mmCIF file of C-alpha atoms in Angstrom:
data_model
loop_
_atom_site.group_PDB
_atom_site.id
_atom_site.type_symbol
_atom_site.label_atom_id
_atom_site.label_comp_id
_atom_site.label_asym_id
_atom_site.label_seq_id
_atom_site.Cartn_x
_atom_site.Cartn_y
_atom_site.Cartn_z
ATOM 1 C CA MET D 575 -84.028 -22.648 -92.176
ATOM 2 C CA LYS D 576 -84.116 -20.342 -89.194
ATOM 3 C CA PHE D 577 -82.270 -21.076 -85.950
ATOM 4 C CA ALA D 578 -82.973 -19.305 -82.655
ATOM 5 C CA VAL D 579 -79.923 -18.684 -80.456
ATOM 6 C CA VAL D 580 -81.210 -17.940 -76.972
ATOM 7 C CA VAL D 581 -79.257 -15.301 -75.057
ATOM 8 C CA PHE D 582 -79.262 -15.146 -71.264
ATOM 9 C CA PRO D 583 -77.326 -12.593 -69.236
ATOM 10 C CA GLY D 584 -73.979 -14.380 -68.984
ATOM 11 C CA SER D 585 -74.249 -16.481 -72.151
ATOM 12 C CA ASN D 586 -70.867 -16.404 -73.877
ATOM 13 C CA CYS D 587 -71.087 -18.924 -76.719
ATOM 14 C CA ASP D 588 -74.111 -17.307 -78.362
ATOM 15 C CA ARG D 589 -72.033 -15.530 -81.008
ATOM 16 C CA ASP D 590 -70.083 -18.673 -81.861
ATOM 17 C CA CYS D 591 -73.361 -20.547 -82.401
ATOM 18 C CA HIS D 592 -74.789 -17.685 -84.450
ATOM 19 C CA HIS D 593 -71.596 -17.598 -86.541
ATOM 20 C CA VAL D 594 -71.657 -21.324 -87.281
ATOM 21 C CA VAL D 595 -75.335 -21.273 -88.274
ATOM 22 C CA SER D 596 -75.161 -18.120 -90.387
ATOM 23 C CA HIS D 597 -71.642 -18.195 -91.881
ATOM 24 C CA VAL D 598 -70.642 -21.849 -91.930
ATOM 25 C CA LEU D 599 -74.028 -23.516 -92.384
ATOM 26 C CA GLY D 600 -75.364 -20.603 -94.447
ATOM 27 C CA GLN D 601 -78.722 -20.497 -92.685
ATOM 28 C CA GLU D 602 -80.641 -17.762 -90.945
ATOM 29 C CA ALA D 603 -79.899 -17.231 -87.246
ATOM 30 C CA ASP D 604 -81.475 -14.825 -84.816
ATOM 31 C CA TYR D 605 -80.760 -14.022 -81.192
ATOM 32 C CA VAL D 606 -83.703 -14.499 -78.843
ATOM 33 C CA TRP D 607 -83.455 -12.609 -75.556
ATOM 34 C CA HIS D 608 -84.239 -14.420 -72.309
ATOM 35 C CA GLN D 609 -87.205 -12.084 -71.716
ATOM 36 C CA ASP D 610 -88.821 -13.010 -75.036
ATOM 37 C CA THR D 611 -91.726 -15.420 -75.005
ATOM 38 C CA ASP D 612 -92.201 -16.200 -78.675
ATOM 39 C CA LEU D 613 -90.340 -18.702 -80.854
ATOM 40 C CA ASN D 614 -92.792 -18.622 -83.742
ATOM 41 C CA GLY D 615 -91.074 -18.804 -87.107
ATOM 42 C CA PHE D 616 -88.029 -20.706 -85.829
ATOM 43 C CA ASP D 617 -87.159 -24.199 -87.043
ATOM 44 C CA ALA D 618 -84.570 -25.077 -84.395
ATOM 45 C CA VAL D 619 -83.442 -23.708 -81.032
ATOM 46 C CA VAL D 620 -79.894 -23.479 -79.671
ATOM 47 C CA LEU D 621 -79.266 -22.929 -75.950
ATOM 48 C CA PRO D 622 -75.635 -21.813 -75.953
ATOM 49 C CA GLY D 623 -72.920 -22.183 -73.361
ATOM 50 C CA GLY D 624 -71.805 -19.636 -70.826
ATOM 51 C CA PHE D 625 -72.659 -18.715 -67.276
ATOM 52 C CA SER D 626 -76.321 -17.711 -67.408
ATOM 53 C CA TYR D 627 -77.116 -15.451 -64.450
ATOM 54 C CA GLY D 628 -73.589 -16.003 -63.161
ATOM 55 C CA ASP D 629 -74.402 -19.637 -62.316
ATOM 56 C CA TYR D 630 -76.089 -18.252 -59.192
ATOM 57 C CA LEU D 631 -77.880 -20.817 -57.004
ATOM 58 C CA ARG D 632 -76.962 -23.679 -59.397
ATOM 59 C CA ALA D 633 -75.789 -23.673 -63.008
ATOM 60 C CA GLY D 634 -78.943 -23.200 -65.086
ATOM 61 C CA ALA D 635 -81.273 -22.755 -62.094
ATOM 62 C CA VAL D 636 -82.170 -19.117 -62.696
ATOM 63 C CA ALA D 637 -82.359 -19.564 -66.482
ATOM 64 C CA LYS D 638 -84.974 -22.237 -65.838
ATOM 65 C CA ILE D 639 -87.449 -19.648 -64.565
ATOM 66 C CA SER D 640 -86.752 -17.053 -67.278
ATOM 67 C CA PRO D 641 -89.677 -16.226 -69.606
ATOM 68 C CA VAL D 642 -88.065 -17.676 -72.745
ATOM 69 C CA MET D 643 -87.857 -21.159 -71.255
ATOM 70 C CA GLU D 644 -91.637 -21.574 -71.332
ATOM 71 C CA ALA D 645 -91.456 -20.992 -75.082
ATOM 72 C CA VAL D 646 -88.516 -23.406 -75.390
ATOM 73 C CA ALA D 647 -90.457 -26.094 -73.495
ATOM 74 C CA LYS D 648 -93.460 -25.553 -75.764
ATOM 75 C CA PHE D 649 -91.235 -25.757 -78.850
ATOM 76 C CA ALA D 650 -89.584 -28.935 -77.550
ATOM 77 C CA ASN D 651 -92.869 -30.570 -76.584
ATOM 78 C CA ALA D 652 -94.156 -29.925 -80.098
ATOM 79 C CA GLY D 653 -91.211 -31.957 -81.427
ATOM 80 C CA GLY D 654 -88.997 -29.041 -82.515
ATOM 81 C CA PRO D 655 -85.237 -29.708 -82.514
ATOM 82 C CA VAL D 656 -83.497 -28.199 -79.468
ATOM 83 C CA ILE D 657 -79.789 -28.436 -78.677
ATOM 84 C CA GLY D 658 -78.356 -27.310 -75.342
ATOM 85 C CA ILE D 659 -74.579 -26.980 -75.275
ATOM 86 C CA CYS D 660 -72.675 -26.881 -71.972
ATOM 87 C CA ASN D 661 -74.630 -24.330 -69.896
ATOM 88 C CA GLY D 662 -77.502 -24.973 -72.323
ATOM 89 C CA PHE D 663 -77.384 -28.655 -71.301
ATOM 90 C CA GLN D 664 -77.382 -27.646 -67.631
ATOM 91 C CA ILE D 665 -80.462 -25.491 -68.288
ATOM 92 C CA LEU D 666 -82.269 -28.388 -70.011
ATOM 93 C CA LEU D 667 -81.564 -30.560 -66.960
ATOM 94 C CA GLU D 668 -82.815 -27.892 -64.557
ATOM 95 C CA THR D 669 -86.033 -27.416 -66.535
ATOM 96 C CA GLY D 670 -86.613 -31.178 -66.597
ATOM 97 C CA LEU D 671 -86.657 -31.343 -70.400
ATOM 98 C CA LEU D 672 -83.813 -33.829 -69.909
ATOM 99 C CA PRO D 673 -83.373 -36.171 -66.916
ATOM 100 C CA GLY D 674 -80.574 -36.060 -64.328
ATOM 101 C CA ALA D 675 -78.431 -33.269 -62.924
ATOM 102 C CA MET D 676 -74.936 -31.814 -63.107
ATOM 103 C CA GLN D 677 -72.502 -31.780 -60.221
ATOM 104 C CA ARG D 678 -69.093 -30.223 -59.811
ATOM 105 C CA ASN D 679 -66.412 -32.063 -61.752
ATOM 106 C CA ASN D 680 -64.950 -34.717 -59.468
ATOM 107 C CA SER D 681 -61.553 -33.020 -59.793
ATOM 108 C CA LEU D 682 -63.211 -29.774 -58.587
ATOM 109 C CA ARG D 683 -61.376 -28.122 -61.463
ATOM 110 C CA PHE D 684 -62.619 -26.187 -64.460
ATOM 111 C CA MET D 685 -61.878 -28.587 -67.320
ATOM 112 C CA CYS D 686 -60.793 -26.969 -70.568
ATOM 113 C CA LYS D 687 -59.466 -29.393 -73.149
ATOM 114 C CA THR D 688 -60.328 -31.376 -76.251
ATOM 115 C CA VAL D 689 -61.834 -34.784 -75.581
ATOM 116 C CA ASP D 690 -62.598 -37.888 -77.612
ATOM 117 C CA LEU D 691 -66.248 -38.828 -77.914
ATOM 118 C CA VAL D 692 -68.174 -41.736 -79.289
ATOM 119 C CA CYS D 693 -71.648 -41.213 -80.720
ATOM 120 C CA ARG D 694 -74.171 -43.805 -79.549
ATOM 121 C CA THR D 695 -77.245 -42.979 -81.592
ATOM 122 C CA GLU D 696 -77.994 -41.237 -84.854
ATOM 123 C CA ARG D 697 -81.692 -40.869 -84.089
ATOM 124 C CA THR D 698 -81.532 -37.233 -82.878
ATOM 125 C CA PRO D 699 -81.918 -34.358 -85.362
ATOM 126 C CA PHE D 700 -78.312 -33.380 -84.574
ATOM 127 C CA THR D 701 -76.612 -36.750 -85.073
ATOM 128 C CA GLY D 702 -78.254 -38.045 -88.260
ATOM 129 C CA GLU D 703 -75.011 -37.693 -90.205
ATOM 130 C CA LEU D 704 -73.033 -39.517 -87.537
ATOM 131 C CA SER D 705 -73.422 -43.247 -87.169
ATOM 132 C CA ALA D 706 -73.660 -45.063 -83.853
ATOM 133 C CA GLY D 707 -70.093 -45.906 -82.910
ATOM 134 C CA SER D 708 -68.543 -43.036 -84.860
ATOM 135 C CA ARG D 709 -66.022 -40.880 -83.059
ATOM 136 C CA LEU D 710 -65.299 -37.187 -82.864
ATOM 137 C CA ARG D 711 -63.069 -34.813 -80.952
ATOM 138 C CA LEU D 712 -64.595 -31.710 -79.387
ATOM 139 C CA PRO D 713 -63.570 -29.204 -76.726
ATOM 140 C CA ILE D 714 -65.080 -29.161 -73.262
ATOM 141 C CA ALA D 715 -64.939 -26.102 -70.988
ATOM 142 C CA ASN D 716 -66.863 -26.407 -67.743
ATOM 143 C CA ALA D 717 -66.711 -26.763 -63.977
ATOM 144 C CA GLU D 718 -70.013 -28.614 -63.652
ATOM 145 C CA GLY D 719 -70.008 -31.394 -66.208
ATOM 146 C CA ASN D 720 -70.253 -34.345 -63.853
ATOM 147 C CA TYR D 721 -73.489 -35.914 -65.081
ATOM 148 C CA THR D 722 -75.460 -37.571 -62.301
ATOM 149 C CA ILE D 723 -78.572 -39.737 -62.412
ATOM 150 C CA ASP D 724 -80.012 -42.407 -60.118
ATOM 151 C CA ASP D 725 -80.131 -46.117 -61.010
ATOM 152 C CA ASP D 726 -83.721 -46.085 -62.270
ATOM 153 C CA GLY D 727 -83.080 -43.003 -64.381
ATOM 154 C CA PHE D 728 -79.920 -44.527 -65.811
ATOM 155 C CA ALA D 729 -81.732 -47.754 -66.715
ATOM 156 C CA ALA D 730 -84.386 -45.671 -68.483
ATOM 157 C CA LEU D 731 -81.699 -43.778 -70.436
ATOM 158 C CA LYS D 732 -80.291 -47.070 -71.682
ATOM 159 C CA ASP D 733 -83.674 -48.676 -72.406
ATOM 160 C CA ASN D 734 -84.881 -45.654 -74.363
ATOM 161 C CA ASP D 735 -81.690 -45.136 -76.388
ATOM 162 C CA GLN D 736 -81.117 -41.707 -74.812
ATOM 163 C CA ILE D 737 -77.335 -41.831 -74.393
ATOM 164 C CA VAL D 738 -76.004 -39.841 -77.352
ATOM 165 C CA PHE D 739 -72.314 -39.173 -76.556
ATOM 166 C CA GLN D 740 -69.819 -40.809 -74.210
ATOM 167 C CA TYR D 741 -66.267 -39.744 -73.362
ATOM 168 C CA CYS D 742 -63.747 -42.265 -74.670
ATOM 169 C CA ASP D 743 -60.006 -42.524 -75.256
ATOM 170 C CA ALA D 744 -58.186 -42.165 -78.573
ATOM 171 C CA GLN D 745 -58.895 -45.835 -79.313
ATOM 172 C CA GLY D 746 -62.626 -45.398 -78.688
ATOM 173 C CA GLU D 747 -62.501 -47.209 -75.345
ATOM 174 C CA VAL D 748 -65.029 -45.924 -72.804
ATOM 175 C CA SER D 749 -63.271 -46.247 -69.452
ATOM 176 C CA ASP D 750 -62.689 -44.482 -66.142
ATOM 177 C CA ALA D 751 -59.367 -43.239 -67.521
ATOM 178 C CA SER D 752 -61.173 -41.418 -70.351
ATOM 179 C CA ASN D 753 -63.781 -39.885 -68.038
ATOM 180 C CA PRO D 754 -62.790 -36.230 -67.542
ATOM 181 C CA ASN D 755 -65.214 -35.324 -64.766
ATOM 182 C CA GLY D 756 -66.839 -38.308 -63.056
ATOM 183 C CA SER D 757 -69.954 -38.423 -65.237
ATOM 184 C CA ARG D 758 -72.012 -41.551 -64.822
ATOM 185 C CA ALA D 759 -71.106 -44.071 -67.558
ATOM 186 C CA ASN D 760 -68.885 -41.383 -69.184
ATOM 187 C CA ILE D 761 -72.011 -39.595 -70.399
ATOM 188 C CA ALA D 762 -71.243 -36.437 -72.389
ATOM 189 C CA GLY D 763 -74.640 -35.971 -74.036
ATOM 190 C CA ILE D 764 -78.185 -37.308 -73.787
ATOM 191 C CA CYS D 765 -81.510 -36.765 -75.518
ATOM 192 C CA ASN D 766 -85.119 -36.930 -74.378
ATOM 193 C CA VAL D 767 -87.218 -40.044 -75.032
ATOM 194 C CA ARG D 768 -88.575 -38.603 -78.255
ATOM 195 C CA GLY D 769 -85.047 -37.717 -79.386
ATOM 196 C CA ASN D 770 -85.669 -34.113 -80.475
ATOM 197 C CA VAL D 771 -83.970 -32.482 -77.466
ATOM 198 C CA LEU D 772 -80.201 -32.979 -77.157
ATOM 199 C CA GLY D 773 -78.002 -31.784 -74.315
ATOM 200 C CA MET D 774 -74.227 -32.099 -74.470
ATOM 201 C CA MET D 775 -71.282 -30.701 -72.514
ATOM 202 C CA PRO D 776 -68.745 -30.612 -75.416
ATOM 203 C CA HIS D 777 -68.855 -27.594 -77.730
ATOM 204 C CA PRO D 778 -69.507 -28.503 -81.399
ATOM 205 C CA GLU D 779 -69.703 -24.795 -82.318
ATOM 206 C CA ARG D 780 -66.075 -24.300 -81.253
ATOM 207 C CA ALA D 781 -64.859 -26.951 -83.683
ATOM 208 C CA ALA D 782 -66.932 -26.474 -86.821
ATOM 209 C CA GLU D 783 -64.412 -25.036 -89.315
ATOM 210 C CA SER D 784 -61.226 -26.570 -90.708
ATOM 211 C CA VAL D 785 -59.480 -23.203 -90.319
ATOM 212 C CA LEU D 786 -59.752 -23.779 -86.559
ATOM 213 C CA GLY D 787 -57.981 -27.107 -86.939
ATOM 214 C CA ASN D 788 -61.055 -29.217 -86.246
ATOM 215 C CA ASP D 789 -64.468 -29.325 -87.889
ATOM 216 C CA ASP D 790 -65.849 -32.441 -86.182
ATOM 217 C CA GLY D 791 -68.608 -30.340 -84.621
ATOM 218 C CA LEU D 792 -70.028 -29.208 -87.937
ATOM 219 C CA ALA D 793 -71.729 -32.596 -88.401
ATOM 220 C CA LEU D 794 -74.207 -31.689 -85.642
ATOM 221 C CA PHE D 795 -75.286 -28.565 -87.493
ATOM 222 C CA THR D 796 -75.383 -30.165 -90.948
ATOM 223 C CA SER D 797 -77.370 -33.046 -89.454
ATOM 224 C CA ALA D 798 -79.918 -30.572 -88.083
ATOM 225 C CA LEU D 799 -80.228 -28.896 -91.464
ATOM 226 C CA GLU D 800 -80.622 -32.246 -93.201
ATOM 227 C CA HIS D 801 -83.283 -33.216 -90.635
ATOM 228 C CA LEU D 802 -85.197 -29.981 -91.199
ATOM 229 C CA ASN D 803 -85.019 -30.245 -94.981
ATOM 230 C CA ARG D 804 -86.354 -33.787 -94.974
ATOM 231 C CA MET M 385 -90.768 -10.709 -39.029
ATOM 232 C CA LYS M 386 -90.002 -14.381 -39.195
ATOM 233 C CA LYS M 387 -86.608 -15.504 -40.386
ATOM 234 C CA ALA M 388 -86.141 -18.957 -41.825
ATOM 235 C CA ARG M 389 -82.942 -20.714 -42.782
ATOM 236 C CA VAL M 390 -82.907 -23.308 -45.563
ATOM 237 C CA ILE M 391 -79.891 -25.608 -45.437
ATOM 238 C CA VAL M 392 -79.266 -27.333 -48.750
ATOM 239 C CA GLY M 393 -77.000 -30.347 -49.098
ATOM 240 C CA ASN M 394 -76.432 -33.294 -51.351
ATOM 241 C CA LYS M 395 -78.832 -36.201 -50.910
ATOM 242 C CA LYS M 396 -77.570 -39.248 -49.115
ATOM 243 C CA GLY M 397 -75.659 -41.386 -51.561
ATOM 244 C CA VAL M 398 -74.915 -38.521 -53.964
ATOM 245 C CA PHE M 399 -71.170 -37.974 -54.152
ATOM 246 C CA ASP M 400 -70.034 -34.638 -52.695
ATOM 247 C CA PRO M 401 -66.682 -33.844 -54.337
ATOM 248 C CA GLU M 402 -66.353 -30.547 -52.469
ATOM 249 C CA GLY M 403 -66.823 -32.269 -49.104
ATOM 250 C CA LYS M 404 -64.252 -34.864 -50.046
ATOM 251 C CA VAL M 405 -61.627 -32.266 -50.957
ATOM 252 C CA VAL M 406 -62.263 -30.276 -47.763
ATOM 253 C CA HIS M 407 -61.961 -33.538 -45.834
ATOM 254 C CA SER M 408 -58.565 -34.322 -47.324
ATOM 255 C CA GLY M 409 -57.493 -30.699 -46.696
ATOM 256 C CA LEU M 410 -58.355 -31.049 -43.022
ATOM 257 C CA ALA M 411 -56.441 -34.322 -42.865
ATOM 258 C CA ARG M 412 -53.443 -32.572 -44.410
ATOM 259 C CA LEU M 413 -53.587 -30.027 -41.597
ATOM 260 C CA GLY M 414 -53.521 -32.820 -39.057
ATOM 261 C CA TYR M 415 -57.247 -33.013 -38.261
ATOM 262 C CA ASP M 416 -57.412 -36.692 -38.992
ATOM 263 C CA GLN M 417 -60.167 -37.374 -36.467
ATOM 264 C CA VAL M 418 -62.814 -35.985 -38.887
ATOM 265 C CA ALA M 419 -64.779 -38.924 -40.295
ATOM 266 C CA GLU M 420 -66.723 -37.129 -43.033
ATOM 267 C CA VAL M 421 -67.254 -33.629 -44.437
ATOM 268 C CA LYS M 422 -70.307 -32.414 -46.335
ATOM 269 C CA VAL M 423 -70.391 -28.982 -47.944
ATOM 270 C CA GLY M 424 -73.754 -27.383 -48.599
ATOM 271 C CA LYS M 425 -75.309 -23.963 -48.780
ATOM 272 C CA VAL M 426 -77.455 -21.762 -46.589
ATOM 273 C CA ILE M 427 -80.329 -19.627 -47.847
ATOM 274 C CA ASP M 428 -81.775 -17.182 -45.302
ATOM 275 C CA LEU M 429 -85.275 -15.914 -45.965
ATOM 276 C CA GLN M 430 -87.019 -13.121 -44.128
ATOM 277 C CA PHE M 431 -90.817 -13.201 -44.290
ATOM 278 C CA GLU M 432 -93.119 -10.230 -44.005
ATOM 279 C CA SER M 433 -96.001 -12.300 -42.706
ATOM 280 C CA GLY M 434 -97.232 -15.799 -41.998
ATOM 281 C CA THR M 435 -97.174 -18.375 -39.236
ATOM 282 C CA GLU M 436 -94.376 -20.925 -39.055
ATOM 283 C CA ASP M 437 -96.649 -23.565 -40.573
ATOM 284 C CA GLU M 438 -97.602 -21.312 -43.477
ATOM 285 C CA ILE M 439 -94.003 -20.303 -44.050
ATOM 286 C CA ARG M 440 -92.798 -23.888 -43.950
ATOM 287 C CA GLU M 441 -95.397 -24.816 -46.551
ATOM 288 C CA ARG M 442 -94.321 -21.915 -48.752
ATOM 289 C CA ILE M 443 -90.652 -22.844 -48.412
ATOM 290 C CA ASP M 444 -91.407 -26.429 -49.451
ATOM 291 C CA LYS M 445 -92.954 -25.054 -52.642
ATOM 292 C CA MET M 446 -90.018 -22.692 -53.252
ATOM 293 C CA CYS M 447 -87.592 -25.571 -52.837
ATOM 294 C CA ALA M 448 -89.528 -27.852 -55.176
ATOM 295 C CA GLN M 449 -89.749 -25.153 -57.849
ATOM 296 C CA PHE M 450 -86.458 -23.347 -57.604
ATOM 297 C CA LEU M 451 -84.241 -23.344 -54.527
ATOM 298 C CA VAL M 452 -83.281 -27.027 -54.567
ATOM 299 C CA ASN M 453 -82.542 -29.506 -57.330
ATOM 300 C CA PRO M 454 -84.468 -32.568 -56.124
ATOM 301 C CA VAL M 455 -82.402 -34.892 -58.318
ATOM 302 C CA ILE M 456 -79.272 -34.451 -56.193
ATOM 303 C CA GLU M 457 -80.122 -32.191 -53.245
ATOM 304 C CA ASP M 458 -82.286 -32.179 -50.141
ATOM 305 C CA TYR M 459 -82.844 -29.536 -47.492
ATOM 306 C CA THR M 460 -83.884 -28.762 -43.961
ATOM 307 C CA VAL M 461 -85.665 -25.663 -42.668
ATOM 308 C CA GLU M 462 -85.089 -23.978 -39.340
ATOM 309 C CA PHE M 463 -86.491 -20.789 -37.873
ATOM 310 C CA LEU M 464 -84.169 -18.130 -36.520
ATOM 311 C CA ASP M 465 -84.999 -15.789 -33.669
#
């Protein structure tokens, strides 16, 4: 299977994603430049983390109007699996492929630590190997991870089974104390109604090999492969 | 040339963590008479042509497409001399 790793000026997790797909997962990965307009031949798309366009205006705002995003929207609307990680999630929110918006972390600090997460649905292409209720630990590294959505939008997320990951504590309890940034309902990741587009703030690609001390994130990539091979 | 200023801020009801921290900073400095602080941003645009009505219409489009995130932000437009 062939994964596209989209590269914007300021992306900085593109190589990690490429490495996990090509060396850990053993699949083909190719960089796609933000000026490109063609995703033909790709089976999945990764929007990596970083600071696209220096986070100017708003995180993800300038990436939204880059040529490649029209192709990503077309790919997503055709049902292709798309994962946006960290800045990639922010870009998906800005483009409207996912609902809601990101605000500054309520601490106003850049948060860089490993967090506990609980998976809420296995229906996305990236969570098929996780079961609802299963837990994983992944690193977060962001200043704007405070997920915000209005009451109607939040009700729709719940009704449509779109909440994919929530921050929890080591016992799996989802509480204010385990919320690192003020995100509504401890949301760490959501999908679109159809389920093929996933956005998440934690970085699975940074924890996908046991040599790094944690390979919890690999399940997202193996799930995608399993989904594509089905 | 017409100059317009777009002032972008958080929508009413959307938490403004930056405003809150600036507020507590002011209180720490003894300015405890400040009731609320909101932090936003200013975008100045200089237009080559167009009446104020035309420019305002164009700015509304720019804000809807790009300059503002309508989920959490709103904006006002003023013209500068």
